[in-house]
Short mmCIF file of C-alpha atoms in Angstrom, two decimals:
data_model
loop_
_atom_site.label_atom_id
_atom_site.label_comp_id
_atom_site.label_asym_id
_atom_site.label_seq_id
_atom_site.Cartn_x
_atom_site.Cartn_y
_atom_site.Cartn_z
CA MET A 131 9.26 10.35 -4.83
CA ILE A 132 6.17 9.19 -6.60
CA LYS A 133 3.19 11.19 -6.18
CA CYS A 134 0.04 11.51 -7.67
CA THR A 135 -2.41 13.50 -6.87
CA MET A 136 -6.44 12.64 -8.52
CA THR A 137 -9.68 14.68 -7.94
CA ILE A 138 -12.89 12.66 -7.55
CA GLN A 139 -16.10 14.40 -8.59
CA ASP A 140 -18.13 11.10 -7.35
CA VAL A 141 -17.30 9.35 -4.31
CA SER A 142 -17.31 11.22 -0.98
CA ALA A 143 -13.88 11.78 0.75
CA ALA A 144 -14.69 8.84 3.84
CA THR A 145 -16.23 6.17 0.95
CA MET A 146 -12.36 6.61 -0.52
CA TYR A 147 -10.75 6.54 2.98
CA ASP A 148 -12.44 3.25 3.62
CA VAL A 149 -11.59 1.64 0.91
CA ILE A 150 -7.65 2.12 1.65
CA HIS A 151 -8.64 0.96 5.30
CA ASP A 152 -10.75 -2.02 4.42
CA GLY A 153 -8.20 -4.99 3.32
CA PRO A 154 -10.91 -8.32 2.57
CA TYR A 155 -12.57 -5.31 0.07
CA ARG A 156 -9.05 -5.20 -1.47
CA SER A 157 -8.62 -8.25 -2.69
CA THR A 158 -11.93 -7.53 -5.21
CA TRP A 159 -9.78 -4.90 -7.19
CA ASP A 160 -5.81 -4.72 -6.30
CA SER A 161 -5.10 -7.16 -9.46
CA THR A 162 -1.82 -7.80 -7.81
CA MET A 163 -1.55 -8.71 -4.65
CA ILE A 164 -0.46 -11.84 -3.95
CA GLU A 165 -0.88 -11.21 -0.15
CA SER A 166 -1.49 -9.55 2.43
CA TYR A 167 -3.03 -9.41 6.03
CA ASP A 168 -2.57 -7.15 9.31
CA ILE A 169 -0.29 -8.78 11.99
CA ALA A 170 -0.62 -6.67 15.24
CA ARG A 171 -1.95 -3.16 16.89
CA LEU A 172 0.28 -0.58 18.47
CA SER A 173 -2.67 1.19 19.79
CA ALA A 174 -5.97 2.97 18.70
CA ASN A 175 -5.74 4.37 15.22
CA ALA A 176 -2.00 2.19 14.80
CA ASP A 177 -0.78 -1.32 13.39
CA PHE A 178 1.85 -3.28 12.36
CA GLY A 179 1.27 -5.60 8.88
CA TYR A 180 2.28 -7.84 5.85
CA TYR A 181 2.25 -6.94 1.96
CA ALA A 182 3.27 -8.39 -0.81
CA TRP A 183 2.45 -8.02 -5.10
CA ALA A 184 3.68 -9.10 -8.11
CA CYS A 185 5.64 -7.33 -10.77
CA PRO A 186 6.25 -7.85 -14.13
CA SER A 187 8.18 -10.32 -15.86
CA PRO A 188 10.72 -10.99 -15.72
CA LEU A 189 11.51 -8.87 -12.33
CA LYS A 190 10.29 -11.25 -9.38
CA ASN A 191 8.06 -9.93 -6.53
CA ARG A 192 8.47 -7.61 -3.28
CA ASP A 193 6.66 -7.34 -0.90
CA VAL A 194 6.26 -5.32 3.34
CA VAL A 195 6.16 -5.10 6.25
CA THR A 196 5.18 -1.12 8.68
CA LEU A 197 4.28 -0.04 10.29
CA ARG A 198 0.79 1.64 9.25
CA SER A 199 -1.17 4.89 11.20
CA TRP A 200 -4.22 6.84 10.33
CA GLN A 201 -5.96 9.95 11.24
CA VAL A 202 -8.75 11.61 10.80
CA THR A 203 -9.80 14.88 11.66
CA ASP A 204 -12.34 17.51 10.13
CA GLU A 205 -10.96 18.45 7.25
CA ASP A 206 -9.27 15.56 6.30
CA TYR A 207 -8.11 11.61 6.00
CA LEU A 208 -3.85 10.36 6.55
CA ILE A 209 -3.23 7.76 6.03
CA VAL A 210 1.16 6.94 6.52
CA ASN A 211 3.09 3.89 7.11
CA PHE A 212 6.70 3.21 6.44
CA SER A 213 8.86 0.04 6.83
CA VAL A 214 10.13 -2.24 9.92
CA LYS A 215 11.22 -5.03 10.84
CA HIS A 216 10.59 -8.11 13.63
CA PRO A 217 12.45 -11.33 13.55
CA LYS A 218 9.37 -12.77 13.01
CA TYR A 219 8.78 -11.80 9.78
CA PRO A 220 12.17 -11.99 7.74
CA PRO A 221 11.95 -11.93 4.65
CA ARG A 222 10.77 -14.52 2.48
CA ASN A 223 11.91 -17.21 -0.21
CA GLY A 224 11.77 -16.45 -3.40
CA LEU A 225 10.25 -12.35 -3.03
CA VAL A 226 12.51 -9.61 -2.26
CA ARG A 227 12.20 -7.96 0.52
CA ALA A 228 11.40 -3.88 -0.66
CA ILE A 229 11.30 -0.45 1.27
CA SER A 230 8.78 2.09 2.16
CA ILE A 231 10.71 4.58 3.11
CA LEU A 232 7.28 6.80 3.71
CA THR A 233 3.92 5.86 1.89
CA GLY A 234 0.65 7.20 2.30
CA TYR A 235 -3.08 8.60 1.43
CA LEU A 236 -3.62 12.50 1.94
CA ILE A 237 -8.08 12.72 1.01
CA LYS A 238 -9.72 15.71 0.97
CA PRO A 239 -13.40 16.22 1.10
CA THR A 240 -14.40 18.84 -1.02
CA GLY A 241 -18.36 18.49 -1.06
CA PRO A 242 -20.84 15.68 -0.20
CA ASN A 243 -19.94 13.22 -2.44
CA SER A 244 -16.46 14.80 -3.85
CA CYS A 245 -12.57 14.48 -2.82
CA SER A 246 -9.41 15.56 -3.75
CA PHE A 247 -6.83 11.82 -3.41
CA THR A 248 -3.71 12.09 -3.05
CA TYR A 249 -0.83 9.06 -2.55
CA LEU A 250 2.29 10.35 -1.79
CA SER A 251 5.61 7.31 -2.07
CA GLN A 252 8.82 6.71 -1.80
CA ALA A 253 10.38 3.62 -1.57
CA ASP A 254 13.56 1.48 -2.33
CA PRO A 255 11.75 -1.94 -4.06
CA LYS A 256 15.45 -2.80 -3.70
CA GLY A 257 17.26 -5.46 -6.38
CA SER A 258 20.07 -4.08 -8.53
CA LEU A 259 17.66 -2.49 -11.15
CA PRO A 260 19.02 0.70 -13.57
CA LYS A 261 17.18 3.69 -11.96
CA TRP A 262 15.64 4.18 -15.92
CA VAL A 263 14.11 1.13 -15.24
CA VAL A 264 12.45 1.92 -11.93
CA ASN A 265 11.51 5.10 -13.05
CA LYS A 266 9.00 4.48 -16.33
CA ALA A 267 7.90 1.44 -13.64
CA SER A 268 6.86 3.88 -11.70
CA GLN A 269 5.21 6.89 -14.33
CA ILE A 270 3.45 4.15 -15.57
CA LEU A 271 1.99 1.59 -12.96
CA ALA A 272 0.82 5.11 -10.88
CA PRO A 273 -1.38 6.26 -12.83
CA LYS A 274 -2.71 2.89 -12.64
CA VAL A 275 -3.10 2.30 -9.93
CA MET A 276 -4.70 5.08 -9.24
CA LYS A 277 -7.68 4.73 -11.73
CA SER A 278 -7.97 1.51 -9.70
CA VAL A 279 -8.59 2.96 -6.23
CA HIS A 280 -11.01 5.56 -7.56
CA LYS A 281 -13.33 2.49 -9.72
CA ALA A 282 -13.07 0.47 -6.37
CA GLY A 283 -14.63 4.04 -4.53
CA GLN A 284 -17.50 4.23 -7.01
CA ASP A 285 -18.08 0.28 -6.36
CA TYR A 286 -17.81 -0.24 -2.13
CA PRO A 287 -20.74 0.84 -1.46
CA LYS A 288 -23.06 -2.20 -3.04
CA TRP A 289 -19.93 -4.09 -1.79
CA LYS A 290 -20.20 -3.09 1.62
CA ALA A 291 -23.50 -3.33 2.07
CA GLU A 292 -23.43 -6.79 1.25
CA ASN A 293 -20.38 -7.50 3.30
CA VAL A 294 -20.59 -6.62 7.11
CA PRO A 295 -21.96 -3.47 6.75
CA ASP A 296 -21.30 -2.70 9.91
CA GLU A 297 -17.47 -3.84 10.46
CA LYS A 298 -15.04 -0.95 10.09
CA PRO A 299 -12.13 -1.34 12.83
CA TRP A 300 -9.81 1.62 11.51
CA LEU A 301 -13.07 3.91 12.39
CA PHE A 302 -14.10 1.86 14.95
CA PRO A 303 -11.07 0.86 17.35
CA VAL A 304 -13.43 -1.88 19.89
CA GLN A 305 -13.80 -3.18 16.71
CA ASN A 306 -10.32 -4.28 16.17
CA ASN A 307 -10.09 -8.15 17.38
CA LEU A 308 -6.18 -7.69 16.37
CA PRO A 309 -3.19 -8.75 19.18
CA MET A 310 -2.02 -5.53 20.83
CA MET A 311 1.92 -6.17 20.04
CA ASP A 312 4.15 -3.31 21.83
CA PRO A 313 6.17 -1.08 19.50
CA LEU A 314 9.96 -2.42 21.11
CA GLU A 315 9.33 -5.14 18.97
CA LEU A 316 9.90 -3.00 15.77
CA SER A 317 13.11 -1.68 14.69
CA LEU A 318 13.58 1.06 12.36
CA GLN A 319 13.98 -1.62 8.04
CA ARG A 320 17.13 0.26 6.18
CA ALA A 321 18.26 -0.85 3.09
CA ASP A 322 21.36 -1.58 3.13
CA SER A 323 20.94 -4.63 5.57
CA LEU A 324 18.74 -6.61 2.28
CA GLU A 325 20.29 -8.90 -0.06
CA ASN A 326 20.83 -6.70 -3.71
CA VAL A 327 19.06 -9.16 -5.72
CA ASP A 328 20.92 -8.74 -9.22
CA GLU A 329 17.86 -8.98 -11.69
CA SER A 330 20.03 -6.05 -14.19
CA SER A 331 20.56 -9.16 -16.47
CA THR A 332 16.40 -9.15 -16.86
CA VAL A 333 16.91 -5.95 -18.88
CA GLU A 334 18.25 -5.39 -22.34
CA ASN A 335 19.33 -1.86 -23.50
CA GLY A 336 18.57 -0.34 -20.23
CA GLU A 337 19.35 3.24 -21.48
CA ASN A 338 17.26 3.78 -24.49
CA GLY A 339 14.23 1.79 -22.39
CA GLU A 340 14.48 -1.02 -24.62
CA ASN A 341 12.63 -4.85 -24.90
CA VAL A 342 11.77 -4.37 -20.92
CA ASP A 343 8.74 -7.22 -21.32
CA SER A 344 5.73 -5.66 -19.04
CA SER A 345 3.04 -7.84 -20.12
#
């Protein structure tokens, strides 16, 4: 499990919340994203979607299919997701289907233009990777992701002003054009039901943490 908390002094909680939700904007700042799209909605504050991302060579790229829900209160903004499966979205060739056991964002206002931003993720990347590789990658990548998200928050108001500024379906459900889906079509994705792709041979000297290509 990874937990990172960042104090942001120059972006409001509402803006950071919009950044996490805004799919078209993500393609401008998430350099690891291969493909991402929302598939269907289950309610006014829950949807089902797909995300694939690039992993450092020589590891295989990953993807997830998740159920996401969100809530806004007077005190905070919350977004959480976990992996699900659907017969129309099975694991794809060339990608390792990873598991989000629980991933989420908690954003708390600390002022009119500042906030506390917390990212929590408990995930199984699948593949036969040594635990030290997973842990080291998490320790390196998580802070980089947080910095990227902060920069995305700083740049978002200008971008959004130029890209359908009034369209925010995560705040205004009437704007959501996704088809409705029966939750019974989904089931919990369990890690033990997915194939473990053996990637251990791509990492040498695992016990010492040497010779890992992180380019």
